[in-house]
XYZ file of N, CA, C and O in Angstrom:
600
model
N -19.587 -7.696 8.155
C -18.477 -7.524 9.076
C -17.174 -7.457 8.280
O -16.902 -8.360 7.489
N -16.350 -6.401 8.467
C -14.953 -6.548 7.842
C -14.004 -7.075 8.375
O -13.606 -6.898 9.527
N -13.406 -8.035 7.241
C -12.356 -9.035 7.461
C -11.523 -8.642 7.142
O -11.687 -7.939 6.145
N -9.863 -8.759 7.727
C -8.798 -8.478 6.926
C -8.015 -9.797 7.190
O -8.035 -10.548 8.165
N -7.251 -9.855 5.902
C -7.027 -11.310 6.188
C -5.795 -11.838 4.919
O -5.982 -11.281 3.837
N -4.673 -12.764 4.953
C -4.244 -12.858 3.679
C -4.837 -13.015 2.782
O -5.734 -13.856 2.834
N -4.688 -12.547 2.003
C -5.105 -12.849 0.082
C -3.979 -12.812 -0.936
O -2.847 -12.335 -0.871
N -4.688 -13.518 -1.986
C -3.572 -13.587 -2.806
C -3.881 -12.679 -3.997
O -5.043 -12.744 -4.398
N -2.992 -11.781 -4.684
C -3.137 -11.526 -5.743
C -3.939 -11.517 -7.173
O -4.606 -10.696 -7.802
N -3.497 -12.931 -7.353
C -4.050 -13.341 -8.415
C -5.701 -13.727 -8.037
O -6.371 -13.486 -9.042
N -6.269 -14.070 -7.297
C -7.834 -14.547 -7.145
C -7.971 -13.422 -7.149
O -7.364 -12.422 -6.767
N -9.762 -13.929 -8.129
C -10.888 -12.446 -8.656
C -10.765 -11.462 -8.197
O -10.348 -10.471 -8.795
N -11.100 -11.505 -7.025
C -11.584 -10.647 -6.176
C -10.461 -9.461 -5.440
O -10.830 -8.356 -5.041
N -9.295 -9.883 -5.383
C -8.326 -8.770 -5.389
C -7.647 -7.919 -6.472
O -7.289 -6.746 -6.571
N -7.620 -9.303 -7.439
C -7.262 -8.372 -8.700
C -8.126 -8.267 -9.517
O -7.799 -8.503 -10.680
N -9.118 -7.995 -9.316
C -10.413 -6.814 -10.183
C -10.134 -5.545 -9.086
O -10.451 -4.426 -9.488
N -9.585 -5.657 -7.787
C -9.461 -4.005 -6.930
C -8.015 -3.849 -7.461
O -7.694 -2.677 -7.657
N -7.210 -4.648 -7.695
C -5.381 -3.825 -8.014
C -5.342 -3.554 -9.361
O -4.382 -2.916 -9.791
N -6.479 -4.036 -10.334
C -6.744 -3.497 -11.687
C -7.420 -2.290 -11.496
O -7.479 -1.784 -12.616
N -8.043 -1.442 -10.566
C -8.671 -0.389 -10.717
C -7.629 0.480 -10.503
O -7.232 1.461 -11.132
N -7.152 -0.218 -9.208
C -6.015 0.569 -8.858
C -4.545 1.028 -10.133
O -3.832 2.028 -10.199
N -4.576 0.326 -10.598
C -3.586 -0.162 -11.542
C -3.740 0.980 -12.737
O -2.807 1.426 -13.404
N -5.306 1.391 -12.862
C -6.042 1.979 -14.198
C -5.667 3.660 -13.473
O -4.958 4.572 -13.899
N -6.336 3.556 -12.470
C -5.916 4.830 -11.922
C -4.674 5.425 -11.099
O -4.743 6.372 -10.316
N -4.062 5.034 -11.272
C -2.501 5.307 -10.860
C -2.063 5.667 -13.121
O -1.515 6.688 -13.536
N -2.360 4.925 -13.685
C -1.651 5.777 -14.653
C -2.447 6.219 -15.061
O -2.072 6.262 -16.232
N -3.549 6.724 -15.048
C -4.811 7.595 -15.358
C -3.899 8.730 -15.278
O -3.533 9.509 -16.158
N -3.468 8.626 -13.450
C -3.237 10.310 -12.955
C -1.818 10.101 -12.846
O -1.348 10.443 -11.761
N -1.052 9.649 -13.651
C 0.547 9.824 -13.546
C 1.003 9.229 -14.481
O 0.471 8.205 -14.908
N 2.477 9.936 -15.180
C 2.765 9.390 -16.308
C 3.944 8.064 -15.665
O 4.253 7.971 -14.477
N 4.447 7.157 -16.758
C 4.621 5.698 -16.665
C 5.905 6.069 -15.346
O 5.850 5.598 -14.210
N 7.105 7.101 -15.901
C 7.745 7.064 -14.996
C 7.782 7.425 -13.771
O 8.828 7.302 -13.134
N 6.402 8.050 -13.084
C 5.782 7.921 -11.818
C 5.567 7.075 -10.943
O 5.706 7.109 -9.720
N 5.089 6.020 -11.894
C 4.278 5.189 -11.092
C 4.955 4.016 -10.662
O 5.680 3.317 -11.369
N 4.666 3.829 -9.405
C 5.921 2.442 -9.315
C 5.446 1.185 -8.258
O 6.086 0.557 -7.414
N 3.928 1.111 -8.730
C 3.019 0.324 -8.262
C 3.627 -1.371 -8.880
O 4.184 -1.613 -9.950
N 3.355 -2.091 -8.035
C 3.714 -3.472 -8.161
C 3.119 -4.320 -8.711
O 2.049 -4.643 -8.196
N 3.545 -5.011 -9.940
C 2.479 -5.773 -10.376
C 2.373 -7.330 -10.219
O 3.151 -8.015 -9.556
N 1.388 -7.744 -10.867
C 1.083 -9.024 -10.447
C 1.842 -10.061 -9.926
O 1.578 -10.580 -8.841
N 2.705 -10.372 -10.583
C 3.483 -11.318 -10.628
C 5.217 -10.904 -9.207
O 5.901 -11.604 -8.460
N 5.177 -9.762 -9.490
C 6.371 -8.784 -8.394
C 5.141 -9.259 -6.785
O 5.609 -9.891 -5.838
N 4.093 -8.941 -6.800
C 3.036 -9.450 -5.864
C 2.697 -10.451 -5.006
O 1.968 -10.403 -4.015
N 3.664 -11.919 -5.774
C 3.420 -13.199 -5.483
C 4.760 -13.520 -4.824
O 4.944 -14.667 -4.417
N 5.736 -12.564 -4.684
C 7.445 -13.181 -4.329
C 6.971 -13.358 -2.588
O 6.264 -12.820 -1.736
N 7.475 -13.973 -2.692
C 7.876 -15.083 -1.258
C 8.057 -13.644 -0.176
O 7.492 -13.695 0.916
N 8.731 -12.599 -0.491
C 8.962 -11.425 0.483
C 7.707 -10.393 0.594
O 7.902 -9.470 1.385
N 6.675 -10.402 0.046
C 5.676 -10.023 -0.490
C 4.246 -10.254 0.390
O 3.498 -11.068 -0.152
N 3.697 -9.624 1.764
C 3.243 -10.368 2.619
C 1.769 -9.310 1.944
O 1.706 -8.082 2.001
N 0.786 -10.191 1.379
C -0.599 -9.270 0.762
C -1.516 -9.514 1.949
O -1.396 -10.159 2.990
N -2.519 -8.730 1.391
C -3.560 -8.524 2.623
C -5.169 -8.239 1.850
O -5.164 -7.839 0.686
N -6.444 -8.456 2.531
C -7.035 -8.282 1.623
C -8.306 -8.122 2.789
O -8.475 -8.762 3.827
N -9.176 -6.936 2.155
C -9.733 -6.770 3.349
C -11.327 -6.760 2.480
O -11.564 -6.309 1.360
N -12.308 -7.458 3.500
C -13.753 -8.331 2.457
C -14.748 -7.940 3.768
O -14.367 -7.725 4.919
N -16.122 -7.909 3.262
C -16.832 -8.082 3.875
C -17.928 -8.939 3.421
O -18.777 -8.401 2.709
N -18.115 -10.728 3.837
C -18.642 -11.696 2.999
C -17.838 -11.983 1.939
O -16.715 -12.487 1.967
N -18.465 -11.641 1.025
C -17.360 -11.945 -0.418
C -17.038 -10.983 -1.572
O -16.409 -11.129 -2.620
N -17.786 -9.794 -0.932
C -17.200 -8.666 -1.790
C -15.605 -7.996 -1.191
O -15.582 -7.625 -0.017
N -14.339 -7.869 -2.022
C -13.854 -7.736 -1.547
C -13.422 -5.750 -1.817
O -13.408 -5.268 -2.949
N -13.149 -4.982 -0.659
C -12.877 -3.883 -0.774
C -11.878 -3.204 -0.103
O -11.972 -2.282 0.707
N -10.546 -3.991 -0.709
C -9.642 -3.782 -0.346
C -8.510 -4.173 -0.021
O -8.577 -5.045 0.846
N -7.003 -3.796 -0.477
C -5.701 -4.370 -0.728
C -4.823 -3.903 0.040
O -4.950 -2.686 0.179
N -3.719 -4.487 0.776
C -2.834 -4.190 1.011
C -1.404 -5.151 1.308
O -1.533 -6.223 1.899
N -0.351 -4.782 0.953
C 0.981 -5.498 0.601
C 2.011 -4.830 1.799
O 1.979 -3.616 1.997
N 3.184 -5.973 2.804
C 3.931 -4.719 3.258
C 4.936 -5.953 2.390
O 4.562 -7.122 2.301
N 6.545 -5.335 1.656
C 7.556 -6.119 1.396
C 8.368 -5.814 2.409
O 8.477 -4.699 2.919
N 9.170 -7.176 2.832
C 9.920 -7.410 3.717
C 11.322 -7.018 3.140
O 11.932 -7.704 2.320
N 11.779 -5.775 3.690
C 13.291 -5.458 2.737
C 14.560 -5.679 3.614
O 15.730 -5.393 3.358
N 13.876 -6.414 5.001
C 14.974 -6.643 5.102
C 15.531 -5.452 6.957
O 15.634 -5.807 8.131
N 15.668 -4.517 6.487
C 16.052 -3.190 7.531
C 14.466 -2.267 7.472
O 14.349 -1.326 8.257
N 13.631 -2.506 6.786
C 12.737 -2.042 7.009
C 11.448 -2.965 5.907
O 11.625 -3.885 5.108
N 9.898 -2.067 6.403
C 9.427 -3.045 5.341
C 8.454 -1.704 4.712
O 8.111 -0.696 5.329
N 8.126 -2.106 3.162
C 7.698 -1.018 2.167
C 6.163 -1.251 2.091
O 6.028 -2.420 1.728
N 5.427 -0.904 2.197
C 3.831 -0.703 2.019
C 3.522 -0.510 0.570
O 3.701 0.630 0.142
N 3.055 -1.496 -0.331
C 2.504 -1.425 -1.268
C 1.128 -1.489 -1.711
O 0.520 -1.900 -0.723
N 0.430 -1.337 -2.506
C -1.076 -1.765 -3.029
C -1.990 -1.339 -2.544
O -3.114 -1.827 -2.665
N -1.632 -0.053 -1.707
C -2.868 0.114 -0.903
C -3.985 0.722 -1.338
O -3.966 1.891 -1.722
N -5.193 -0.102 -1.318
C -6.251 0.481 -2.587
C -7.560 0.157 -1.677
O -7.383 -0.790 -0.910
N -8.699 0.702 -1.629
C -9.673 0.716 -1.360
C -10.672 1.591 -2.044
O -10.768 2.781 -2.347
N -11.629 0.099 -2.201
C -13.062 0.535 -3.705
C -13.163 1.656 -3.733
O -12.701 2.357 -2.833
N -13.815 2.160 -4.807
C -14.637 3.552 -3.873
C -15.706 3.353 -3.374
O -16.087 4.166 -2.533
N -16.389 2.438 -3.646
C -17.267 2.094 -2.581
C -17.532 1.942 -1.322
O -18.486 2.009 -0.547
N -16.350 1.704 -1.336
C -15.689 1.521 0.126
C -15.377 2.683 0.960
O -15.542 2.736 2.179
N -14.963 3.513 0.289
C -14.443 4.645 0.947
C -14.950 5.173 1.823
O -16.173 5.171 1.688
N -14.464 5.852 3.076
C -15.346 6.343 4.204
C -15.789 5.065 5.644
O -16.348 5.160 6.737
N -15.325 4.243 5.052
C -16.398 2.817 6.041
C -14.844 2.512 6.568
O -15.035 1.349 6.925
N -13.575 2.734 6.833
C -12.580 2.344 7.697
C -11.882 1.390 7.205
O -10.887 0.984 7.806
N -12.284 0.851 6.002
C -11.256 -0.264 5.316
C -9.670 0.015 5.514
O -8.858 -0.707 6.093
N -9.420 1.437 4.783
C -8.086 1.710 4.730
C -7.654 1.741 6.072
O -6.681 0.990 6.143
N -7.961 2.365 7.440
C -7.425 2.203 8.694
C -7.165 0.687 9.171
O -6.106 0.280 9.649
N -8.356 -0.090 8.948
C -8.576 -1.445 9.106
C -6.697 -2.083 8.488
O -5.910 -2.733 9.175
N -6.558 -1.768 7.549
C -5.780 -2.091 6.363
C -4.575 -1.971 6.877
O -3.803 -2.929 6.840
N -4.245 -0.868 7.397
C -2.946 -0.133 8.293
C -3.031 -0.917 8.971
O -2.700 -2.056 8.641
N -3.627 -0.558 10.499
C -3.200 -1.778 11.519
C -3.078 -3.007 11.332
O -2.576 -3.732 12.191
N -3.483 -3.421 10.264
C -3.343 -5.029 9.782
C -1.600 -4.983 9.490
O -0.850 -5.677 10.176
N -1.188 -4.268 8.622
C -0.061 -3.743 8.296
C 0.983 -3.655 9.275
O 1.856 -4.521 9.218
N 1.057 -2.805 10.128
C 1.517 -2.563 11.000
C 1.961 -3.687 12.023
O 3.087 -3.874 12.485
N 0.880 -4.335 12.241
C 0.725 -5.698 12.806
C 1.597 -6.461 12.444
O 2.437 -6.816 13.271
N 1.661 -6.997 10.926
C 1.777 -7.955 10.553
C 3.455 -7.753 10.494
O 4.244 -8.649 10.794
N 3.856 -6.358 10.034
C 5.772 -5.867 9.861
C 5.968 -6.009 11.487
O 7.104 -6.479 11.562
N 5.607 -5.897 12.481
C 5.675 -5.915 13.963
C 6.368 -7.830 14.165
O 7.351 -8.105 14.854
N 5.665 -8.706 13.496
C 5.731 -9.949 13.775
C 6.939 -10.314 13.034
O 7.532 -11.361 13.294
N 7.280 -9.619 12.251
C 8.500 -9.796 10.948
C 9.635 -9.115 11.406
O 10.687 -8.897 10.804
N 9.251 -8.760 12.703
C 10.259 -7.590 13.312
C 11.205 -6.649 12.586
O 12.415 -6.481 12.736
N 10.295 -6.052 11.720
C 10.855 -5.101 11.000
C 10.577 -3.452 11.853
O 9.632 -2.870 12.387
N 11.258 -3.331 11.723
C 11.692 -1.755 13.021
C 10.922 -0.470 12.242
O 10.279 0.398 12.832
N 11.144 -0.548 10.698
C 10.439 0.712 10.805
C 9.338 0.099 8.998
O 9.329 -0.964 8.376
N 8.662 1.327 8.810
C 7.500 0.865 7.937
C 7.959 2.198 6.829
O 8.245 3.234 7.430
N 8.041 2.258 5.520
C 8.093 3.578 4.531
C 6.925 3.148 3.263
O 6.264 2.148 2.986
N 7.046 4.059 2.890
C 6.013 3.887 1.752
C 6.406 4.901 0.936
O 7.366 5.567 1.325
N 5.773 5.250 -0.358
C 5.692 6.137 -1.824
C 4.568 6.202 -1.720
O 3.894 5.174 -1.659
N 3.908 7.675 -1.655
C 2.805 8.011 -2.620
C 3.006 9.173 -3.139
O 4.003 9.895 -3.118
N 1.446 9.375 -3.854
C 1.743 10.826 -4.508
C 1.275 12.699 -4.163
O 0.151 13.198 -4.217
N 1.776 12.953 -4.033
C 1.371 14.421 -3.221
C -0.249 14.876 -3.949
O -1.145 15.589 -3.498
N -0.152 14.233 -5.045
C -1.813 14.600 -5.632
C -2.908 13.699 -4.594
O -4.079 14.035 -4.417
N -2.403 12.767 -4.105
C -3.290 12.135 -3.416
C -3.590 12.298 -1.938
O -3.066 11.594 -1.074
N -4.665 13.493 -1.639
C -4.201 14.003 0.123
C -4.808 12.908 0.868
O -4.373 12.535 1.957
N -5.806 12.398 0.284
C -6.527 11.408 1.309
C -5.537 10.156 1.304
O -5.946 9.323 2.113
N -4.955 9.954 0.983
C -3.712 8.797 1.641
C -2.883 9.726 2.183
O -2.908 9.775 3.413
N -2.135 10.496 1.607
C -1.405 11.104 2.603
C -2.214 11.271 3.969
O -1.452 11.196 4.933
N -3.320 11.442 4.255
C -3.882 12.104 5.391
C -3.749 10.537 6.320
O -3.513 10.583 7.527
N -3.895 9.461 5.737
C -4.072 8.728 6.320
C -2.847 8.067 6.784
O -2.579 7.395 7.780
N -2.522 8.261 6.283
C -0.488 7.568 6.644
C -0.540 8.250 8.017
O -0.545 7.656 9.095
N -0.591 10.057 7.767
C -0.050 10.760 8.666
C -0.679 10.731 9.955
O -0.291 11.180 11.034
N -2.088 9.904 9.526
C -3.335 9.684 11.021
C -2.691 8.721 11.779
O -2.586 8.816 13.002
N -2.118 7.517 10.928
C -1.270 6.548 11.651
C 0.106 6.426 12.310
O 0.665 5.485 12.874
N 0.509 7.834 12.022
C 1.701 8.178 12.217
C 2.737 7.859 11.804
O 3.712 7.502 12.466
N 2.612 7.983 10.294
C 3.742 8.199 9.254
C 3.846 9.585 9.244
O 2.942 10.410 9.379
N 5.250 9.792 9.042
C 5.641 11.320 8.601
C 6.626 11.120 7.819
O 7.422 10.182 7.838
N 6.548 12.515 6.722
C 7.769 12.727 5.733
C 8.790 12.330 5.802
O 9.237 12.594 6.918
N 9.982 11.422 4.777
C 11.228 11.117 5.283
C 11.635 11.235 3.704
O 10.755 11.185 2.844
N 13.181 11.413 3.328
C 13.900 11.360 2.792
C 13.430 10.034 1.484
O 12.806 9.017 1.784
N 13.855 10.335 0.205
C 13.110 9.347 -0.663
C 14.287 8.428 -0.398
O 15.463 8.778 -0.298
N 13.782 7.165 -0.294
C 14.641 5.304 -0.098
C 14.675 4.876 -1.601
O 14.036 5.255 -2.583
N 15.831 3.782 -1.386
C 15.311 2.584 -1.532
C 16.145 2.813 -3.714
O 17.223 3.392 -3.850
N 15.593 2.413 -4.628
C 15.970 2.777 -5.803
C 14.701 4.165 -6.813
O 14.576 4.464 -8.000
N 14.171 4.530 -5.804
C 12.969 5.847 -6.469
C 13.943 6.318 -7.233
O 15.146 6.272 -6.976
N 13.227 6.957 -8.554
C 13.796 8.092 -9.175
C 13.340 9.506 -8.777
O 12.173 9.887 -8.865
N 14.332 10.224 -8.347
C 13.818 11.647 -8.041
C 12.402 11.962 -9.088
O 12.130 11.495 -10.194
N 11.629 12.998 -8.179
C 10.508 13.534 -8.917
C 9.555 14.266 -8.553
O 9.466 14.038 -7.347
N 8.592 15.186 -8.894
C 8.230 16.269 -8.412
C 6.766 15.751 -7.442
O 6.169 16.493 -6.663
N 6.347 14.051 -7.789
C 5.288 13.848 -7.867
C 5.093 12.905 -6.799
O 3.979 12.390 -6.698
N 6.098 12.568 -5.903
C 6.137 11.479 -4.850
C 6.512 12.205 -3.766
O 7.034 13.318 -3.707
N 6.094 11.239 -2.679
C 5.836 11.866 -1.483
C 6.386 10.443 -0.649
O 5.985 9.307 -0.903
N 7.313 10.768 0.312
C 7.786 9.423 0.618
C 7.409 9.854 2.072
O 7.477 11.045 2.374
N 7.091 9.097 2.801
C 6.557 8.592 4.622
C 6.891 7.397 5.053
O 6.814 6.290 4.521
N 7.378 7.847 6.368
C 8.276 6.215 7.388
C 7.503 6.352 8.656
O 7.318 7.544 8.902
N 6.940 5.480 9.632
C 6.880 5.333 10.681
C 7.711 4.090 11.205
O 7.917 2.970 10.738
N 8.270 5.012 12.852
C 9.385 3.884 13.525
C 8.032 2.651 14.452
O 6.993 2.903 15.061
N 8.534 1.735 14.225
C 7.739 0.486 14.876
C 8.277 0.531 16.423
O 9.345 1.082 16.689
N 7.674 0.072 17.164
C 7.961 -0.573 18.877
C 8.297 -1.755 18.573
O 8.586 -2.561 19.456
């Protein structure tokens, strides 16, 4: 049965998935691309993680940061094992949920235009294209998406 549920960072089992994640984000992008969050940026008090398991394998991450006027979606990673079985949707509405209770009004994120299957999935949840936020450096390789909250 899949759980989504807080997790923390640092235990095994999430960060052996934000190390894959971690490997493949600069696999497929050079350093000044990538602007994935690391461990320790992971643990700040504004920093609400998520971690989605079934038993005790875990397959799957997700972070929203509280900025305040809106909140940023980070870490979002699911095994490949995983892939296909609804983790990442699971993952969203957890998301969604959780910036709803924080009463944060709207949700944005960064990814990368090489990556359609997240893009596809943002846009299933109803994220759409918006203007790049926040301190990004312009670039040919990011793809920025906001959905407005109720």
């Amino acid at each position: 049965m899949l759980i989504i549920e807080p997790g923390h960072p640092l235990d095994a089992g999430p960060r052996a998935l934000l190390e894959q994640s971690h490997h493949l984000m600069t696999t497929l992008f050079a350093t000044r691309e990538n602007y994935f969050l690391g461990f320790e940026a992971l643990c700040a008090p504004k920093v609400h993680f998520l971690v989605a398991r079934d038993g005790t394998e875990f397959l799957g991450t997700a972070a929203v940061v509280d900025k305040g006027d809106h909140g940023e979606v980070k870490s979002m990673f699911t095994s490949p094992a995983a892939r296909g079985r609804g983790v990442g949707a699971a993952l969203m509405r957890a998301i969604e949920d959780h910036a709803r209770t924080l009463h944060l009004p709207v949700l944005k994120l960064e990814t990368a235009r090489e990556l359609p299957e997240a893009i596809r999935l943002y846009a299933h949840h109803g994220f759409t294209e918006c203007d790049r936020f926040g301190d990004y450096i312009p670039n040919q390789t990011s793809c920025f998406m906001q959905k407005l909250l109720d």
